[in-house]
Every structure is written in C-alpha cells, then in structure tokens.
Coordinates of C-alpha atoms in Angstrom, one line a residue:
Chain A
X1 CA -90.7 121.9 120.9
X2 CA -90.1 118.4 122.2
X3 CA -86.3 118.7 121.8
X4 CA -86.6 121.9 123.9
X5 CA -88.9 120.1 126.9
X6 CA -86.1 117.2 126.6
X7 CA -83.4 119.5 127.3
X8 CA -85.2 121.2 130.1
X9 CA -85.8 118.4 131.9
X10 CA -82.2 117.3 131.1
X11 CA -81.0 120.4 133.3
X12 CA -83.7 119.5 136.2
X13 CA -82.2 116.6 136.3
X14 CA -78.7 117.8 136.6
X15 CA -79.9 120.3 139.2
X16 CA -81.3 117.4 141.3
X17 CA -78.3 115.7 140.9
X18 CA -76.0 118.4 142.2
X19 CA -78.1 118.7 145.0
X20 CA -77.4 115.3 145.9
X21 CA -73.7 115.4 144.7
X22 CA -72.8 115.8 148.2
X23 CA -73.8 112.4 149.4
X24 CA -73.1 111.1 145.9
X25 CA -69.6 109.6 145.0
X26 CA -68.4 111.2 141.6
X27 CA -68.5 107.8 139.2
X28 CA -72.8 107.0 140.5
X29 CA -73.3 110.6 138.4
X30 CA -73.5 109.4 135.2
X31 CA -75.3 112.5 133.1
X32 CA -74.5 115.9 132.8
X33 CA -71.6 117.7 131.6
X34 CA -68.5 117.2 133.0
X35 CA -67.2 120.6 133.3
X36 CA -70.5 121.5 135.5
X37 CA -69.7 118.5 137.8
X38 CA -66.4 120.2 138.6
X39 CA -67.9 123.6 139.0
X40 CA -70.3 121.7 141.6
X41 CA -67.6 120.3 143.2
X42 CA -65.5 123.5 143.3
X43 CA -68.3 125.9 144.6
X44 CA -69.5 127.0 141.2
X45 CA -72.1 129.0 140.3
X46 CA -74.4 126.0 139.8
X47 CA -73.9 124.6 143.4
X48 CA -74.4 128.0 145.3
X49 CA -77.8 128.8 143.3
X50 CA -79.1 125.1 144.3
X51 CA -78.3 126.1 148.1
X52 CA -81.8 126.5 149.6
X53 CA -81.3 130.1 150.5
X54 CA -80.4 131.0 147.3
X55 CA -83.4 133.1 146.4
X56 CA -84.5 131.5 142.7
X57 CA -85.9 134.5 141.5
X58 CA -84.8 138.0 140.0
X59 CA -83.1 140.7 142.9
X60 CA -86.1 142.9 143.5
X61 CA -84.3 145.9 141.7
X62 CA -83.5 143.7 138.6
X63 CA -87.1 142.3 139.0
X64 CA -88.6 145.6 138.9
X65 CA -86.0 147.0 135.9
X66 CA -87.4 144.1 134.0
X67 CA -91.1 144.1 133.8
X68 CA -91.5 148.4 134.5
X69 CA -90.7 150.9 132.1
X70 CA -90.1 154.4 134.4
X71 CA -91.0 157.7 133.5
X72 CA -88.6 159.6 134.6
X73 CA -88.6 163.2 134.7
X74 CA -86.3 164.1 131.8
X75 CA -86.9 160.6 130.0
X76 CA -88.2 157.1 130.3
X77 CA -85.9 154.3 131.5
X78 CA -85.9 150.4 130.9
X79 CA -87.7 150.3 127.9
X80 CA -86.3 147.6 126.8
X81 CA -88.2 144.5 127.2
X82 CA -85.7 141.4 128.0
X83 CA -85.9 138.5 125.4
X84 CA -82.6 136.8 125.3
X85 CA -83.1 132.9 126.9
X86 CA -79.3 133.6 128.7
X87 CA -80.2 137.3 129.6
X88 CA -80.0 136.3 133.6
X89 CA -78.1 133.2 133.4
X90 CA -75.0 135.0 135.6
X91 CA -77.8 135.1 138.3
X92 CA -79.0 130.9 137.5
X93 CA -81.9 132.3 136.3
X94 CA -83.7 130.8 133.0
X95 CA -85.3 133.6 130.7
X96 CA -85.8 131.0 128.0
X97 CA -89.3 130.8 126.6
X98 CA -91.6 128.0 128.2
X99 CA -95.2 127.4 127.2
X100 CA -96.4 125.9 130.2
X101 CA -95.3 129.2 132.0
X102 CA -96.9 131.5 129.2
X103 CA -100.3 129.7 129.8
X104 CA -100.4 129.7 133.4
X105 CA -99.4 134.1 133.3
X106 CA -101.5 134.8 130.2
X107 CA -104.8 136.8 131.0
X108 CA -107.4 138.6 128.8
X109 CA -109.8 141.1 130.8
X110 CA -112.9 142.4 128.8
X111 CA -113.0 145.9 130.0
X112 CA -115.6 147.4 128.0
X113 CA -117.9 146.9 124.8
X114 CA -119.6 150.1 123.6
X115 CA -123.4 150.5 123.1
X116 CA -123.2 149.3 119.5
X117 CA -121.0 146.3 120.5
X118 CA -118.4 147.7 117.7
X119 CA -116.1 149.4 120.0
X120 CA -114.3 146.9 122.3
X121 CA -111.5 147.8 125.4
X122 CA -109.4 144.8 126.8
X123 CA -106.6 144.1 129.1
X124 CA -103.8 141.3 127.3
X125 CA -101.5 140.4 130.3
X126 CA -98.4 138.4 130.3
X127 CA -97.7 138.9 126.6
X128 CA -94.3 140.3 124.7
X129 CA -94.8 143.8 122.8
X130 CA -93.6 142.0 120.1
X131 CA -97.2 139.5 120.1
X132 CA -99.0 142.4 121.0
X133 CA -97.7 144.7 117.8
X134 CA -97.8 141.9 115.4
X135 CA -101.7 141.3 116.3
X136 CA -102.5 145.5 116.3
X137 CA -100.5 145.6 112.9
X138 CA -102.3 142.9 111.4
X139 CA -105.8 144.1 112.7
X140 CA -104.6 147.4 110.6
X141 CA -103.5 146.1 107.7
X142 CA -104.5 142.7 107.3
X143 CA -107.7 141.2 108.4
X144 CA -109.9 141.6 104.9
X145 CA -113.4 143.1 104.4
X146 CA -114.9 144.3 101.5
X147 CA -115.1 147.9 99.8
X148 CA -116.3 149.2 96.9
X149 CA -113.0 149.0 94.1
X150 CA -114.5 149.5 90.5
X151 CA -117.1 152.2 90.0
X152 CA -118.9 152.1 86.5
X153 CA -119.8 155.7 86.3
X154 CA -123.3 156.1 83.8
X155 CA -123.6 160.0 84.4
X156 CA -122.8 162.7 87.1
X157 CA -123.8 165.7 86.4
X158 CA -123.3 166.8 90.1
X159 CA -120.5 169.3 91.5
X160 CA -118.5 166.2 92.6
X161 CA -116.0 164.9 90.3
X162 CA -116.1 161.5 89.0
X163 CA -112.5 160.6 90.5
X164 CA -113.4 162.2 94.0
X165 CA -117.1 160.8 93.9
X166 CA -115.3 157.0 93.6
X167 CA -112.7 157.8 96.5
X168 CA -115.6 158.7 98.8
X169 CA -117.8 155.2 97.6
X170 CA -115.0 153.1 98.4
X171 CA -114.4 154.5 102.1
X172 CA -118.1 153.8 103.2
X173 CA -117.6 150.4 105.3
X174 CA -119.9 147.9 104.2
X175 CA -121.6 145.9 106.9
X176 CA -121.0 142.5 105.2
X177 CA -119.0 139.6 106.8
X178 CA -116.0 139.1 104.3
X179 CA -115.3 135.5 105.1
X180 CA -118.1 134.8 103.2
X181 CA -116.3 136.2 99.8
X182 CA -113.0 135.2 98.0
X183 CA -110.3 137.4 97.2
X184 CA -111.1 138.6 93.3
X185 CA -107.5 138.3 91.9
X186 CA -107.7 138.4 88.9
X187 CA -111.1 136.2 88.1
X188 CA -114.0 137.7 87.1
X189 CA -116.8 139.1 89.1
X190 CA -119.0 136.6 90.0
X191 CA -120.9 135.9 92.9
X192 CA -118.5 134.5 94.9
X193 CA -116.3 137.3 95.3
X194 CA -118.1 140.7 93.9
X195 CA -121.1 142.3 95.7
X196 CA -122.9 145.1 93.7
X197 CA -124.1 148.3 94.0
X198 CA -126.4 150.5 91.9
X199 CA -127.2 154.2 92.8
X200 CA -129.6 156.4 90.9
X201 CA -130.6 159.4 92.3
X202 CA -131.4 162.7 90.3
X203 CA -132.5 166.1 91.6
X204 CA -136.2 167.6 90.2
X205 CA -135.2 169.8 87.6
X206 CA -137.2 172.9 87.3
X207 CA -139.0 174.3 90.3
X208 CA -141.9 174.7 87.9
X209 CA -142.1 171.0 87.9
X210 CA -143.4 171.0 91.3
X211 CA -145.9 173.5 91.7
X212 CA -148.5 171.5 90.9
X213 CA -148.1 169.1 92.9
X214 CA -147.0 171.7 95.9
X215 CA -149.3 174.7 97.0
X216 CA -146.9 177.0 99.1
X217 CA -145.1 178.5 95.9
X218 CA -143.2 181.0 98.2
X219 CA -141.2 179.2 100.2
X220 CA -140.3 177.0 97.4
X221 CA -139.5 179.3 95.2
X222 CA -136.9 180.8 98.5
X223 CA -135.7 176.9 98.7
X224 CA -134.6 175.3 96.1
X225 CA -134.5 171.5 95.9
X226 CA -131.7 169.7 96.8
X227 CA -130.6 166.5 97.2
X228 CA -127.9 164.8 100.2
X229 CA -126.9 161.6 98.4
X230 CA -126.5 159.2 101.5
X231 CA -125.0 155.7 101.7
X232 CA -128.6 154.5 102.1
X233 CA -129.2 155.3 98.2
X234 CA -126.9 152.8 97.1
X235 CA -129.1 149.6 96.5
X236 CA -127.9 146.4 96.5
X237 CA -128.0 144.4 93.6
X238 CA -127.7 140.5 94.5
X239 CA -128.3 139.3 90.5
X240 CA -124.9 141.3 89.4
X241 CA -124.5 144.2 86.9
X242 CA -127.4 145.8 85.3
X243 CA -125.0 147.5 82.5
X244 CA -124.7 145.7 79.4
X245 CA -121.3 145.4 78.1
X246 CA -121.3 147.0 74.7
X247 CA -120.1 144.9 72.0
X248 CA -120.4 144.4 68.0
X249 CA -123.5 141.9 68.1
X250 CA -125.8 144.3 70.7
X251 CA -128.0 145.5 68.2
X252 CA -127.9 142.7 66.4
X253 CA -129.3 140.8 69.8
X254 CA -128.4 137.5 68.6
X255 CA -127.8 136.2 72.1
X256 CA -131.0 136.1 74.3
X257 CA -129.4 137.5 77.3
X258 CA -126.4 140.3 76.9
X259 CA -123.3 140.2 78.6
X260 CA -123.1 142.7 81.7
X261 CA -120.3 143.6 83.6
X262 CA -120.5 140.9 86.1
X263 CA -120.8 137.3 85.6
X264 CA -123.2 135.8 88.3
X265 CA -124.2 132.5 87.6
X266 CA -127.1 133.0 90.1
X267 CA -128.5 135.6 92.3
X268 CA -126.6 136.8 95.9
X269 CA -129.6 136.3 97.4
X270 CA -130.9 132.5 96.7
X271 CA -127.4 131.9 98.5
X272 CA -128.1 130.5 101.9
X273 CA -125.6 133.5 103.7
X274 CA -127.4 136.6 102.3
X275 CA -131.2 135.0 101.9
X276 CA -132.3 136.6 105.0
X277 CA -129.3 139.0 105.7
X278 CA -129.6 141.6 103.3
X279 CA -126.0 143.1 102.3
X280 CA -125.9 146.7 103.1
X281 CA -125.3 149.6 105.1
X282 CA -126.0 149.5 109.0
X283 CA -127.3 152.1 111.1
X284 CA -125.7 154.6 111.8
X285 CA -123.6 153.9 108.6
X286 CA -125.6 154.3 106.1
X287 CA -126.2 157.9 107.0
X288 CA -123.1 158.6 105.3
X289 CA -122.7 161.7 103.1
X290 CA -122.0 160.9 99.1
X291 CA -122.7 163.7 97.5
X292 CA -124.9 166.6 97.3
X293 CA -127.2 167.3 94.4
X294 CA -128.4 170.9 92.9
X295 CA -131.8 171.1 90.6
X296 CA -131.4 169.0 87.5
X297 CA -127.9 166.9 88.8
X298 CA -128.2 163.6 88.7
X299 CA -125.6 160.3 89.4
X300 CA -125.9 157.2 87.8
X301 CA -123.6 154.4 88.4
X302 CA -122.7 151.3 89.8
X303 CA -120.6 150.7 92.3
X304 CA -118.2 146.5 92.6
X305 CA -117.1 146.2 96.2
X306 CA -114.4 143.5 96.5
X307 CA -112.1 142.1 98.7
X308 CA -109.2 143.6 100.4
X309 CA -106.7 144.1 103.2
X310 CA -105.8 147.5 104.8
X311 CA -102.2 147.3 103.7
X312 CA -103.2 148.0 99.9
X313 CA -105.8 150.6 100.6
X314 CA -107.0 152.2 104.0
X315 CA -110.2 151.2 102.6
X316 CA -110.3 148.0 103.2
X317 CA -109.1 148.3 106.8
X318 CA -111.7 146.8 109.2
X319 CA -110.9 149.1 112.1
X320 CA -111.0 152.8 112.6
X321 CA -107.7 152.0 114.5
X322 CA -106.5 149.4 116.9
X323 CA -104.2 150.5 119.4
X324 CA -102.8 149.8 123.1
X325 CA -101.1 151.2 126.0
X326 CA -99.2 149.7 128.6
X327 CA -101.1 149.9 132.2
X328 CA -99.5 153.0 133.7
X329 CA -98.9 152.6 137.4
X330 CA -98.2 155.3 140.2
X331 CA -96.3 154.6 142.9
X332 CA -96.5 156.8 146.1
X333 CA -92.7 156.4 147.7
X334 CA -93.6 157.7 151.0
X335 CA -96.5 159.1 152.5
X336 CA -97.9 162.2 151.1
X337 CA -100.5 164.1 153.4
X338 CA -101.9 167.7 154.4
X339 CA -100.9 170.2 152.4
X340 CA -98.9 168.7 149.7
X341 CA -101.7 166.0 149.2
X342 CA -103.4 168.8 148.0
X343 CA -101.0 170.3 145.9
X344 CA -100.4 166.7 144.5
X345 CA -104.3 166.5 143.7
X346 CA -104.2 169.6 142.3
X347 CA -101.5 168.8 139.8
X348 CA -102.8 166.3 138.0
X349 CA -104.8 167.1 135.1
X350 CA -106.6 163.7 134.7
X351 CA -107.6 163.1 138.9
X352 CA -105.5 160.3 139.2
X353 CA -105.0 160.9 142.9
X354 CA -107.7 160.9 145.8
X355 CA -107.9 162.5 149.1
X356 CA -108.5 160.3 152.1
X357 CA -109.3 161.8 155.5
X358 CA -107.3 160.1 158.6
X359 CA -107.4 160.8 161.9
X360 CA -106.8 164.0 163.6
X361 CA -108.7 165.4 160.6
X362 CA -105.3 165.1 158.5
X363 CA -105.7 164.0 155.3
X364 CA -103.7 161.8 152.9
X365 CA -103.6 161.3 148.9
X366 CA -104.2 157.3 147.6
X367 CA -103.9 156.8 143.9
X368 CA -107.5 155.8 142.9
X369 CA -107.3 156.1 139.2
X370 CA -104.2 154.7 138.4
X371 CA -105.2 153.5 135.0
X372 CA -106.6 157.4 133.9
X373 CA -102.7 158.6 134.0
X374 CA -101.2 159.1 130.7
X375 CA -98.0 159.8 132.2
X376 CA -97.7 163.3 131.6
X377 CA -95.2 163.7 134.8
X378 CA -96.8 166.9 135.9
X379 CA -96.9 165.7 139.3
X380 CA -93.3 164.6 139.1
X381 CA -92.5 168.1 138.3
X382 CA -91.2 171.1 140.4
X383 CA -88.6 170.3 142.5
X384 CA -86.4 166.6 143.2
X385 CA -88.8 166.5 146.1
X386 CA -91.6 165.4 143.8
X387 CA -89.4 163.5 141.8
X388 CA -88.5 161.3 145.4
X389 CA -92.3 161.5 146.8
X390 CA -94.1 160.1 143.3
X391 CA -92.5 157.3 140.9
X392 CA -94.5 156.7 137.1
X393 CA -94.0 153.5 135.4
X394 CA -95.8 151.4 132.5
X395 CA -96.3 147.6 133.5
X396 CA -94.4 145.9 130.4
X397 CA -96.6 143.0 130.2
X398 CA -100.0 144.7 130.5
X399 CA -101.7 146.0 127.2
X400 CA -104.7 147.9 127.1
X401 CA -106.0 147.2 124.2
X402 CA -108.8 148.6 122.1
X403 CA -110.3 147.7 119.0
X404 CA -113.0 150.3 117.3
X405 CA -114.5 148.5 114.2
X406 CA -116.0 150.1 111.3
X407 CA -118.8 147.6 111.3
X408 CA -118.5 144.4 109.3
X409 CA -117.1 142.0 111.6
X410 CA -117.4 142.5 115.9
X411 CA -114.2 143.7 117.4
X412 CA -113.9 139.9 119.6
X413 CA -114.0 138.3 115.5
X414 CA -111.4 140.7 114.3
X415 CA -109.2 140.3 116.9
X416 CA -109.4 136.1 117.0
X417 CA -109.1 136.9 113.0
X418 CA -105.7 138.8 113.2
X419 CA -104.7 135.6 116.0
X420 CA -105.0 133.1 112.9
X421 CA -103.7 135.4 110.4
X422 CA -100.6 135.5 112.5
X423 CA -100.7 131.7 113.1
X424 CA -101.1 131.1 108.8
X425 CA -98.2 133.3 108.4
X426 CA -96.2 130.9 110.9
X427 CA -97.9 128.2 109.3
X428 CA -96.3 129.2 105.9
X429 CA -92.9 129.2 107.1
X430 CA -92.9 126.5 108.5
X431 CA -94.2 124.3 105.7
X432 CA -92.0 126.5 103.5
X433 CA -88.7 125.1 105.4
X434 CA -90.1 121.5 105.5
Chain B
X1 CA -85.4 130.6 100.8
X2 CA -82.5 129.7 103.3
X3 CA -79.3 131.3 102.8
X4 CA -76.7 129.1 104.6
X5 CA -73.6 126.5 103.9
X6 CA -73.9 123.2 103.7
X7 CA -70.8 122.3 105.9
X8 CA -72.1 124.1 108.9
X9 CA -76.3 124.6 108.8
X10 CA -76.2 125.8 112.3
X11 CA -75.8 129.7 110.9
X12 CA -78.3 130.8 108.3
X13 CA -80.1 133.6 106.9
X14 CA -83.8 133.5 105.8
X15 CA -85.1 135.1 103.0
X16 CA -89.3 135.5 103.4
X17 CA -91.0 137.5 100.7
X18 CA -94.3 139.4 101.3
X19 CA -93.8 139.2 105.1
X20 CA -92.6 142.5 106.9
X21 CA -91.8 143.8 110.9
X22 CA -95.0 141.7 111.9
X23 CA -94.1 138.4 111.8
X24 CA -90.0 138.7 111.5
X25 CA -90.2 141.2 115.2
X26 CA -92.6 138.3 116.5
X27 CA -90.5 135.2 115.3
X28 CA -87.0 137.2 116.4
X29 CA -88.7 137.2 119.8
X30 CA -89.7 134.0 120.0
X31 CA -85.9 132.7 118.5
X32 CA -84.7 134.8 121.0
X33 CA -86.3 132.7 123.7
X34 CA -84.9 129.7 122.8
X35 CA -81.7 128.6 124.6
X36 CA -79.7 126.9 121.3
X37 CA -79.8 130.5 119.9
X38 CA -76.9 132.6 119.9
X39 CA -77.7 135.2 117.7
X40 CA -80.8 136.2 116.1
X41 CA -82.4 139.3 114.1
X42 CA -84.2 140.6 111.3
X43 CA -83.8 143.3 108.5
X44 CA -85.5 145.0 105.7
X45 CA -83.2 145.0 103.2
X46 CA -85.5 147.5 101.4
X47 CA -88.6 149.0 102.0
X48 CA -90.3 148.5 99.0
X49 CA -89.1 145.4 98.6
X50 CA -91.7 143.0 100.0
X51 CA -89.3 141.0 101.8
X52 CA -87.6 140.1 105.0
X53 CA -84.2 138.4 105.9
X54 CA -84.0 136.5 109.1
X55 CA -80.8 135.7 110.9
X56 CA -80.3 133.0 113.3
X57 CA -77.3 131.7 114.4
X58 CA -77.7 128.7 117.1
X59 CA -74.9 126.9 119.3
X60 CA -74.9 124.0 116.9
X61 CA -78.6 123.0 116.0
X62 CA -79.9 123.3 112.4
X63 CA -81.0 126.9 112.3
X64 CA -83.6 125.8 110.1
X65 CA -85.0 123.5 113.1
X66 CA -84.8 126.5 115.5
X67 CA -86.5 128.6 113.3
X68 CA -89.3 126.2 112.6
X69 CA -89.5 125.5 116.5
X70 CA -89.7 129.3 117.1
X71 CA -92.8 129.4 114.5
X72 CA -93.9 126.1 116.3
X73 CA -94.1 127.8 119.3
X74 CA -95.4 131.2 118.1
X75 CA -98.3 129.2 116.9
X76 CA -98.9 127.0 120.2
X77 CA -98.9 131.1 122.0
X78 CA -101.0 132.3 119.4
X79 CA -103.6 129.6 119.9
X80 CA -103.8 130.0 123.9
X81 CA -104.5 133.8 123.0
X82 CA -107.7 133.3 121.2
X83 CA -109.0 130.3 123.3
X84 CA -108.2 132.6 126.4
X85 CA -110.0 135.6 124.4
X86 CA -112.8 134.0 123.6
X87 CA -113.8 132.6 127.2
X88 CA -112.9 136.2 128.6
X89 CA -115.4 137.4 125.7
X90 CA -117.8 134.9 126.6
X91 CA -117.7 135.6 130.5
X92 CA -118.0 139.1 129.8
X93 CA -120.9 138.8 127.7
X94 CA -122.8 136.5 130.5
X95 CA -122.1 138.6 133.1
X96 CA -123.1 142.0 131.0
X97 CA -125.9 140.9 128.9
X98 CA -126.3 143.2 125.9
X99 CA -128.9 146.1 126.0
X100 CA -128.6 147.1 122.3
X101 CA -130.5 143.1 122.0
X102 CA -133.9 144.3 123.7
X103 CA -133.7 147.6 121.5
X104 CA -133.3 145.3 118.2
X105 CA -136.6 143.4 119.5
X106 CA -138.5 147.0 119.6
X107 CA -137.8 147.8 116.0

C-alpha cells in the first residue's frame, strides 16, 4: 500500500513538473524518467493530456461503455466490467485501484427490512462484481450456524423412515446465534460446541383408550387420532444426552453416574449466553412439519445439532438465498408521446413507464419505475423504431442486494459476518506469504 | 505455497488450498488494479480439488509483495464495507423504528 501511494504521488509530481517544463530549463528537472521528459518535450502523449483543455476524464461513449451493461435486443453488450490499472492509459487516464477514491464512491442504501426483520433489501454502490460475488458466495456457503448432524434414533415406529426422518431434523434452522459455539471437529460433544435435542412424542394407541375420558364416541370413532409432529416438540436439553452409553460395567453400576452420549461438564443453561435465552425454535419456525403420527406410532430420539458452513451441507446455510441484481436503468432516447406512449405503457408487463399529461391535452410517457424492469426488452421489441426510441441498461456498480435469513442471525450480522470472513481469508494469505 | 524462481521473483504462481472462485476472482481483481501488474489470473486446476493457483506476473516487483498488497488492500475495502453498512443499518433503523418491537411488548 505505501509503495503504491509513493509511486502515485511520484507521477503527480511528474505531471506538475511537465506542466511547468515550459518555463523550466531541462537540467532544474531532476526526477522523472527520462524518456517521458523527451515525450514532454516532443508533444507526447503526457504533454497534450496536461493541456488544460484536455478533458481528464473518459469520452462520454467510453464513459458510458464502461460502467453500463446494454440490453440489446438480440444480446447484452459491455458486460465486461474493466479492471486492468493500464486499461485507459492510451487516453492518460489511471484505472489503477485507489482507496481514497473507493471510499469517497462507496454507498450502502437500506432499502427494506421485512416485518420479521429477517428479510433485508440493500443498494451496494461503487463496488466491483467481483466484491459483490465473493460476499453473496460466502453468505451461501460460508457464514456458520448450527443444525442438527447426529440423530440417536430410540424407536420410530412411524411411516417415516429413520434416514428421511434425520434429513428433515437437520433442515429445521435453529434460532441460536452460532458465534457462541465452536466448530466440533473432531472433539467430543460438550457444551461448548453441541446443543441437544430430545423428542418424544407417541400417538394414543387404541381409540378404546379414550372413551372414557371423551363422551362423543361418534365422531371419534369417524376420526381417528393423529399426531403432526412439529418442530416445537423437540425439547431442548441444556445438561446434554439423556441416553446412556451402553457398556460392560452398566449393570454392574460401579460408577455413580453413567456415561451418556455427550460430555457436558455443566448445564447449557447456568452459562451466562443461554440463561435467559432459551435455545430453540422461533415463531413461525417452529411450526415446522416433522412427521406425522398414526394410532400407536411413536418417535423417540435425540437429536446433536453442531456447527457448520453451507458449503458442506445446505443445512447449515444461514440464508434461504442471497442474491443481487444490478440497478436496471431505462433510458427514453427521444420523446415518446400520444399514441405510442400508450402502446409503450401497454408493453411493459411490470409498469415501468408512466403517462404524463402536457399541454394541449397530449400526453407523454416518463419512466417512473425504473428499478421494477427486469429487462425483459418487450418494449424494445417490434420494429428498429423501438429499438432507437427506448435503450435498457444495468448500472455496473450498483447491486441490489437481498439477504433472506433463515433465522439465527439478522440479515445486517450475516452480511458484516461474510465481510470478515472475506477479510480472514485475506488475512490468511497474507500471513501465509510472510 | 509460491511456485516461482529464485533468480527472477517478479513472476510467480500461488498455490492456496481450501480456497476457491471467492477469494482468487476477488484477489485477481484487486491484483489487477495495481499498476506493477502485468499479468494476473486464477485457475482451478480441478474441481474437487480444494485448491486454487494464482498467477501474477508484475513489471519487476516481488509478486509475492503485490500479492500481499492486493490482499492488503482487499482487506482495507472490505473494512470500509462493513463500517459503511453498519451506519446505513443504523440510519435506517432510526429513521424506521421497528413495529415487530411494540408487538413483542404485547405478548
């Protein structure tokens, strides 16, 4: 970084210098290269970009190339997005990365939350796709939470299989922040890194079982029980295990307390994080369906949620997806009015456009929902004349971006999460070449 | 793990296991930026390999520099994000207050 700023400032300095170079005799100069000084001299392209109507920035068409992607009627143009420092140095122009300049375009715009507060919509502007993938990518398959891994599986005498009953228990999102947990590896479960669950439930066997306690016999006998198994049933158990490991010494009980599967050395819920935040399932979570039970079925099991990222299982992604779109932008070419305003209203399937009356009761089409187009070129279609009258394009630098979360952490905390994850991995590579 | 000669450290490839098109596409990018770069890109050499080859190929600076200044400054952008995210959150949250609070309070 420092020997970048260092040379930067070396070629304002040069600049300045040429600028002067008129007045200045050749030997004051002392810096600078010396095949730039005879460029200067001779005209180059150095001395004609420091002439003071030498525009300093991008031709307009270049300009516009460069930060639009167009939709063009048979296929998108200038998709590319421009990274190469030299990419505009024919025109004197610097493309090379400067974090000064990043910080003064960068902007984030909340756009929405949803009721909840787990759904989250916000403008990134002034950002490189290739920032803006890496932190959707990592919210995908990288930020950890914790879902349910090892399922100890006492009896199930439902319809559901075993297999398919423990695929289903590890999708349910658990509402529990996972910074608070350390990856398992290969240590065993303890409190630090395991949170258990127990579920129990059992359908009432025999319809005769019920009659006395029920007095319309007829419409129970027409309905027989059953049981929806929800996510609600599975309880939380914050001392660990409540299945004893079998072993050769268990009816011998020689050891006052048997070994269960877990190894707690104290209970979830003396520790200051979960004493008054009980781990669980969140509304409207927790009205998940598990299983359903006929009379008699019953499932008994416990359930060792761990920690994870999304890249090993989909389970342990904390987002129902993160994605983002560029902000579309429709440009009217010329003015559009009467008649084919209408038709250009009419066209659109999403009401980008409005229709404005003018004078002389003549009326005119403004874009008023630019941001609802998803570039579907309908209105671009059906004749060149729509193709001149109507341009789509994607601003390059502008990412709509929305996070839904499936409920453990707030989509704000994912997103700063994915930020550090990104800056760790950095972090890594850099200590890793020291 | 660098890949490179000892008599001339300004080309080299990198070798990063358990890393994949998230970080190499954003590091390429920001190595791209940088003016002593002449050439730089990425490959996969296998996909189920875990692993990620980085080329960079500067106009006589250690690569290995460049590369670390390219993480250097990926980290310095990465930083502004989530300071500017968080005021925007923040801001957002003043000016909207939540409703889904008051509800909470009823229960």
């Amino acid at each position: 970084m420092a020997k970048k700023d260092q040379r930067m400032s070396e070629t304002e300095t040069e600049e300045e210098e040429e600028t002067e170079a008129e007045s200045m005799s050749e030997s004051e100069s002392e810096s600078g290269s010396e095949e730039q000084k005879q460029e200067s001299k001779g005209g180059g392209i150095d001395y004609i970009m420091s002439l003071p109507d030498v525009p300093r920035n991008l031709p307009p068409h270049v300009e516009l190339q460069r930060t639009r992607v167009f939709a063009n009627i048979d296929a998108p143009t200038h998709t590319d997005s421009i990274q190469y420092s030299g990419a505009f140095a024919s025109v004197g122009l610097d493309n090379s990365f400067r974090l000064d300049q990043f910080r003064n375009n960068f902007r984030v715009e909340v756009i929405r939350f949803s009721d909840d507060g787990m759904d989250m919509e916000f403008d990134m502007i002034g950002i490189d796709p290739a920032l803006a993938n890496a932190f959707r990518r990592i919210l995908i398959a990288e930020v950890p939470t914790m879902a349910i891994e090892k399922v100890f599986i006492a009896n199930n005498t439902s319809l559901i299989q075993d297999e398919v009953l423990a695929h289903r228990l590890g999708l349910i999102p658990i509402s529990v922040d996972p910074r608070l947990f350390e990856y398992a590896e290969n240590n065993a479960p303890n409190e630090r890194n395991t949170i258990v669950f127990k579920l129990h439930v059992q359908c009432a066997k025999d319809l005769e079982e019920e009659k006395g306690q029920s007095k319309n016999k007829k419409d129970e006998k027409k309905v027989p029980p059953r049981i929806t198994v929800k996510a609600k049933d599975l309880k939380w158990l914050p001392k660990g295990s409540e299945f004893y490991l079998e072993s050769e010494d268990s009816n011998s009980n020689s050891t006052s307390k048997s070994k269960t599967y877990t190894s707690f050395t104290c209970s979830q819920d003396s520790l200051p994080e979960f004493s008054n935040n009980k781990i669980g399932f969140k509304e409207p979570l927790d009205d998940i369906n598990i299983a359903r039970l006929g009379p008699g079925q019953e499932i008994e099991l416990e359930a060792q949620a761990v920690k994870g990222v999304g890249k090993t299982h989909a389970k342990w992604s904390p987002v129902a997806t993160a994605w983002y779109r560029m902000l579309p932008e429709v440009v009217l070419l010329e003015e559009i009015e009467d008649k084919d305003a209408e038709t250009l209203k009419d066209k659109c399937p999403v009401g980008v456009f409005d229709i404005e009356d003018i004078a002389n009761g003549r009326k005119r089409i403004n874009v008023a929902r630019p941001r609802a187009c998803t570039l579907c070129r309908e209105c671009i279609r059906g004749g060149d004349e729509w193709e001149k009258r109507v341009s789509l394009r994607r601003v390059k630098d502008h990412f709509i971006f929305t996070i839904e979360s499936t409920g453990a952490l707030p989509p704000e905390v994912l997103f700063t999460e994915a930020v550090k994850i990104l800056e760790s991995k950095c972090e890594r590579v850099i200590s890793e070449l020291s | 793990m660098e890949h490179g000669s000892y008599a001339d450290n300004s080309n080299a490839t990198f070798s990063l296991t358990d890393e994949d098109h998230t970080l190499a596409n954003a590091v390429r990018f920001s190595l791209n930026q940088d003016p002593r770069v002449s050439f730089s890109g990425y490959s996969i050499p296998h996909p189920s390999d875990n692993r990620v080859n980085i080329r960079v190929q500067t106009t006589g600076a250690p690569a290995r520099e460049v590369l670390k200044d390219a993480c250097q400054d990926l980290m310095m952008m990465c930083q502004h994000v989530r300071s500017t995210l968080d005021v925007a959150v923040a801001d957002f949250k003043l000016r909207n207050p939540p409703k889904k609070d008051e509800d909470t309070d009823m229960k």
